PDB file of C-alpha atoms in Angstrom:
ATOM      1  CA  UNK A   1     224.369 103.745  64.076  1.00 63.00           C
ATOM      2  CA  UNK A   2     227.945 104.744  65.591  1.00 69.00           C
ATOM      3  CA  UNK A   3     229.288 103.828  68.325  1.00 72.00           C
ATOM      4  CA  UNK A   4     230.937 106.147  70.826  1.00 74.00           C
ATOM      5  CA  UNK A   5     234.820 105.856  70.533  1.00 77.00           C
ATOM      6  CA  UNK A   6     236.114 105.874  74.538  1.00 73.00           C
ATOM      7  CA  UNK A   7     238.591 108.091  75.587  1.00 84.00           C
ATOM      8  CA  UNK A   8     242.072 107.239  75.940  1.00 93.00           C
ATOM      9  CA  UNK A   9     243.116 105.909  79.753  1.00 94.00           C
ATOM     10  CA  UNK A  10     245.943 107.901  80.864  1.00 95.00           C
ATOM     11  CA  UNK A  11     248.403 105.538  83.095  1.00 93.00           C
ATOM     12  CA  UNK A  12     248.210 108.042  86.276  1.00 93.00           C
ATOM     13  CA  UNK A  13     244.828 107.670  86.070  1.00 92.00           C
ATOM     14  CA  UNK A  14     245.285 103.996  86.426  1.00 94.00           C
ATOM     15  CA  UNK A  15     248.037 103.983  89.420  1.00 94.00           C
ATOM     16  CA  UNK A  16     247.375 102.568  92.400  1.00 92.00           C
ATOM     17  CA  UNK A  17     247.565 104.476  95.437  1.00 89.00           C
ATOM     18  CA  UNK A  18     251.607 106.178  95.314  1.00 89.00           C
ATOM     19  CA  UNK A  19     253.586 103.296  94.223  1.00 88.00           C
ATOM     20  CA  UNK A  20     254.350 101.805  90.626  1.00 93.00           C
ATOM     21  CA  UNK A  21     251.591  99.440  90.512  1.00 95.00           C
ATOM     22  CA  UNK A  22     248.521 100.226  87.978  1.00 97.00           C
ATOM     23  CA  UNK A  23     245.427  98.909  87.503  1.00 96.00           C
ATOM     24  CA  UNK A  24     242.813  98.645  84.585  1.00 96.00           C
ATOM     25  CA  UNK A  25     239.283  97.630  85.269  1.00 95.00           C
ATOM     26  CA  UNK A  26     237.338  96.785  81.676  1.00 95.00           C
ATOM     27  CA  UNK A  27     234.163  97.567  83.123  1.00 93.00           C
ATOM     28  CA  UNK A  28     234.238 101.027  83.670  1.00 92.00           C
ATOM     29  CA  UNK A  29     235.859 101.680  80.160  1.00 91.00           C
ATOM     30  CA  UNK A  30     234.077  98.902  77.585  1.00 90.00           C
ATOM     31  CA  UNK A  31     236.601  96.807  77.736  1.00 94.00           C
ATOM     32  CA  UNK A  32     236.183  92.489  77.920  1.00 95.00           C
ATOM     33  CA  UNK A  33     239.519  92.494  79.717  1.00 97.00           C
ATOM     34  CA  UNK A  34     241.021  94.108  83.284  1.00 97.00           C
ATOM     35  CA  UNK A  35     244.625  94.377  83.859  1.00 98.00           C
ATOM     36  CA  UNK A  36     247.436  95.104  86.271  1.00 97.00           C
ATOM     37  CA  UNK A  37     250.921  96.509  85.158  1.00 98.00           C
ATOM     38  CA  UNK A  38     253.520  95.535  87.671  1.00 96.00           C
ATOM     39  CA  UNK A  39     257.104  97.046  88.158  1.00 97.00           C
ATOM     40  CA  UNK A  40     258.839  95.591  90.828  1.00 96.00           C
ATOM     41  CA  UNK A  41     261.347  95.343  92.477  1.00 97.00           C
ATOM     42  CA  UNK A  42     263.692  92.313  92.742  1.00 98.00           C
ATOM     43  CA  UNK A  43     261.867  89.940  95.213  1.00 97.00           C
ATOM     44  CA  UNK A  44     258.410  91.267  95.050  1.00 97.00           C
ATOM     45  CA  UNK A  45     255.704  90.210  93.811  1.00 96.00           C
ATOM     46  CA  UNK A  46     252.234  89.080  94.441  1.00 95.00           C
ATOM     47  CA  UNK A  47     251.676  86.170  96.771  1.00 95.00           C
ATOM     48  CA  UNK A  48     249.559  83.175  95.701  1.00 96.00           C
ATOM     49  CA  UNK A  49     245.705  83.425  95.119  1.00 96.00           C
ATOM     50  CA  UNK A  50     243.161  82.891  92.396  1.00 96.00           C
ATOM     51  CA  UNK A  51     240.738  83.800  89.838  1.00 96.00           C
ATOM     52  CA  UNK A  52     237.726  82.701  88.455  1.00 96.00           C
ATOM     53  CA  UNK A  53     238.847  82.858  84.959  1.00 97.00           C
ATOM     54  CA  UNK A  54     242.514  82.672  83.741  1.00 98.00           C
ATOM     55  CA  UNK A  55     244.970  85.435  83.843  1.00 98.00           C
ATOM     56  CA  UNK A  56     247.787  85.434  81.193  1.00 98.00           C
ATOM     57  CA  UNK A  57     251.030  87.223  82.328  1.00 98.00           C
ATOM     58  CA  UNK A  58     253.421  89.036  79.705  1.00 98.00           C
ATOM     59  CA  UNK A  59     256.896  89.593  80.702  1.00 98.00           C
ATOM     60  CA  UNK A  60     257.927  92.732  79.074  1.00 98.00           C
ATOM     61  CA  UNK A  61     261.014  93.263  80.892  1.00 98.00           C
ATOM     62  CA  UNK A  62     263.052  91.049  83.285  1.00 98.00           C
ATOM     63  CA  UNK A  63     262.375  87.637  85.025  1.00 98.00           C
ATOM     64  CA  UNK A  64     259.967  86.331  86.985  1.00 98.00           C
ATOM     65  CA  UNK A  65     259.438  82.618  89.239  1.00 98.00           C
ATOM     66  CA  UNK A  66     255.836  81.844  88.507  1.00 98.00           C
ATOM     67  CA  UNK A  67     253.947  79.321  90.605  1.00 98.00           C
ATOM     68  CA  UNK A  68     251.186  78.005  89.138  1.00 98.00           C
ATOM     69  CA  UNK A  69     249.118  75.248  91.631  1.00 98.00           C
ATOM     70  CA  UNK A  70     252.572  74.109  93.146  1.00 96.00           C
ATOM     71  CA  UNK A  71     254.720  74.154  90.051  1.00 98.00           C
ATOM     72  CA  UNK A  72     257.257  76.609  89.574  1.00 98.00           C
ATOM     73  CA  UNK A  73     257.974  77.696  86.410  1.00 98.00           C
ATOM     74  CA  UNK A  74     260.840  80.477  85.268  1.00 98.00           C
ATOM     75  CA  UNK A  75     260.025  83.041  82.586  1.00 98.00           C
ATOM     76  CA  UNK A  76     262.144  85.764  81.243  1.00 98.00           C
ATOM     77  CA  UNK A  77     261.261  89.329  78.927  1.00 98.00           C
ATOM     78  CA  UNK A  78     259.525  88.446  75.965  1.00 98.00           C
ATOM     79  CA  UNK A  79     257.511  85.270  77.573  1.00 98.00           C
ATOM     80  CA  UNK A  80     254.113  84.999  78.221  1.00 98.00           C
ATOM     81  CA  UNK A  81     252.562  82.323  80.662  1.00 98.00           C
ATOM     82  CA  UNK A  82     248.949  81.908  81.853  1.00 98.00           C
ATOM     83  CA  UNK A  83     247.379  80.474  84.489  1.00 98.00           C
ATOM     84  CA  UNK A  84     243.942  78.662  84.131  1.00 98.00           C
ATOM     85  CA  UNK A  85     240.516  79.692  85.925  1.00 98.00           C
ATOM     86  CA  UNK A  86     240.839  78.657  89.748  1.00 97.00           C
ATOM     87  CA  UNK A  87     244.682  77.700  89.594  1.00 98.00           C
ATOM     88  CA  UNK A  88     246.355  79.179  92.739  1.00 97.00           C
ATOM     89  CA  UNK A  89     249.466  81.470  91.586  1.00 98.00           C
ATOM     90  CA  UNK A  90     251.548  84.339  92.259  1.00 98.00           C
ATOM     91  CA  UNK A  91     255.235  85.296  91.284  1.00 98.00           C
ATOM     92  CA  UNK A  92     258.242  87.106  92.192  1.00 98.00           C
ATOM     93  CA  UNK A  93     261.060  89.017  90.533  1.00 98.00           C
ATOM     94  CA  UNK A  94     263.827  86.583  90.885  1.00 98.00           C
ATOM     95  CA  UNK A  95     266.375  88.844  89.034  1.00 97.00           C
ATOM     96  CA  UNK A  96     268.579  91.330  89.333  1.00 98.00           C
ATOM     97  CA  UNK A  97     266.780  94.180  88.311  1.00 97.00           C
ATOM     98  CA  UNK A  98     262.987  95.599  87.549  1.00 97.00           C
ATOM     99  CA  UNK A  99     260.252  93.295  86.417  1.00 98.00           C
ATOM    100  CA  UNK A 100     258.019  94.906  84.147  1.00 98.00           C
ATOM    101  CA  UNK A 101     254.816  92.466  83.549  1.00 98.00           C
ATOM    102  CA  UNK A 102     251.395  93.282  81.933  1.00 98.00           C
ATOM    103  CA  UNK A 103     248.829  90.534  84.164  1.00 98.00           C
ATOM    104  CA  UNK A 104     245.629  90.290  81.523  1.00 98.00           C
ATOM    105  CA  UNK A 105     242.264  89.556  83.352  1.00 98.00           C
ATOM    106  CA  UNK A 106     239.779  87.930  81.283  1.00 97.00           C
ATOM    107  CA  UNK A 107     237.374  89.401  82.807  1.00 97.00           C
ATOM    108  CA  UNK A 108     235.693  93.011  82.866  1.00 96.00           C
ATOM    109  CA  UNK A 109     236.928  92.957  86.228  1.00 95.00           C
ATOM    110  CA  UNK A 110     239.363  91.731  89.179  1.00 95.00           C
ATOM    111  CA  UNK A 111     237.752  88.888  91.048  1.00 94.00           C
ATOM    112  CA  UNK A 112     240.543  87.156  93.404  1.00 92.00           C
ATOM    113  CA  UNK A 113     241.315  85.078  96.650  1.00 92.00           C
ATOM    114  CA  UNK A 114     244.063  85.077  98.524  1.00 92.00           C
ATOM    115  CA  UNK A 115     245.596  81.899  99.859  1.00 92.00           C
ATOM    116  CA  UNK A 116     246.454  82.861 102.985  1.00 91.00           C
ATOM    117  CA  UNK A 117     243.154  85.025 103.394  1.00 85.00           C
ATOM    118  CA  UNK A 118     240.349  83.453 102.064  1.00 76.00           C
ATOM    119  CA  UNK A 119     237.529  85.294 100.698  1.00 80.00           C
ATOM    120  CA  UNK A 120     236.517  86.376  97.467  1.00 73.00           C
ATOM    121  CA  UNK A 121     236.911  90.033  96.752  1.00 80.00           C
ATOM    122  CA  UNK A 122     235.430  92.001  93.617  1.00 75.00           C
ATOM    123  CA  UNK A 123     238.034  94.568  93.641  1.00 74.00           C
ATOM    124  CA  UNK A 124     237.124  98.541  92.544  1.00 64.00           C
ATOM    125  CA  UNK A 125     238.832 101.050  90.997  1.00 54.00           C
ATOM    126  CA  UNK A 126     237.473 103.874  93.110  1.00 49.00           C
ATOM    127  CA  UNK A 127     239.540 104.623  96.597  1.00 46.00           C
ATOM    128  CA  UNK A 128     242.863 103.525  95.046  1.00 44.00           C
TER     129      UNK A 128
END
């Protein structure tokens, strides 16, 4: 028996909406994993809200303040930090210039809550 070998997942096809922000979801491509590639900005960043499983974060280019349930931890490129299933969290660019981070779901999709707006929300690809 083989099994069907997926096509590759070209970033535009991944990018959210205009701006520099893509996003995988597993689900729709065999995949045990989801992800979001951020590249920010200094200052921005993703406010604080939660996931059922853990998302690991990999810093591939500057450095980022990550919160992780009330402690604030500093990472820089080449770091990797993850934050455990149901931990509220977030993080900002807190240097000088872009933050380039890979934000690994382990999960075939994006299941979060926002602190400030509570609700879970299974979110789609489709109407990016």
């Amino acid at each position: 028996m083989t099994t069907a070998i997926p096509d590759i997942v070209h970033a535009d096809d991944t990018r959210v909406g205009t701006g520099t922000l893509r996003r995988f979801i597993g689900a729709e491509h065999g995949a045990g994993v989801s992800y979001f590639f951020v590249d920010n900005e200094p200052g921005q960043g993703p406010d604080i809200h939660r996931h059922p499983y853990p998302e690991t974060w990999v810093l591939l280019e500057g450095e980022a303040r990550i919160t992780i349930d009330g402690e604030t931890l500093h990472a820089v490129a080449g770091d990797t930090a993850t934050a455990p299933a149901g931990a509220w969290h977030g993080f900002k660019n807190c240097g000088a210039g872009r933050l380039r981070v890979l934000c690994i779901h382990a999960s075939d999709r994006i299941i979060q809550e926002w602190q400030d707006a509570p609700g879970v929300l299974d979110i789609p690809s489709t109407g990016n």
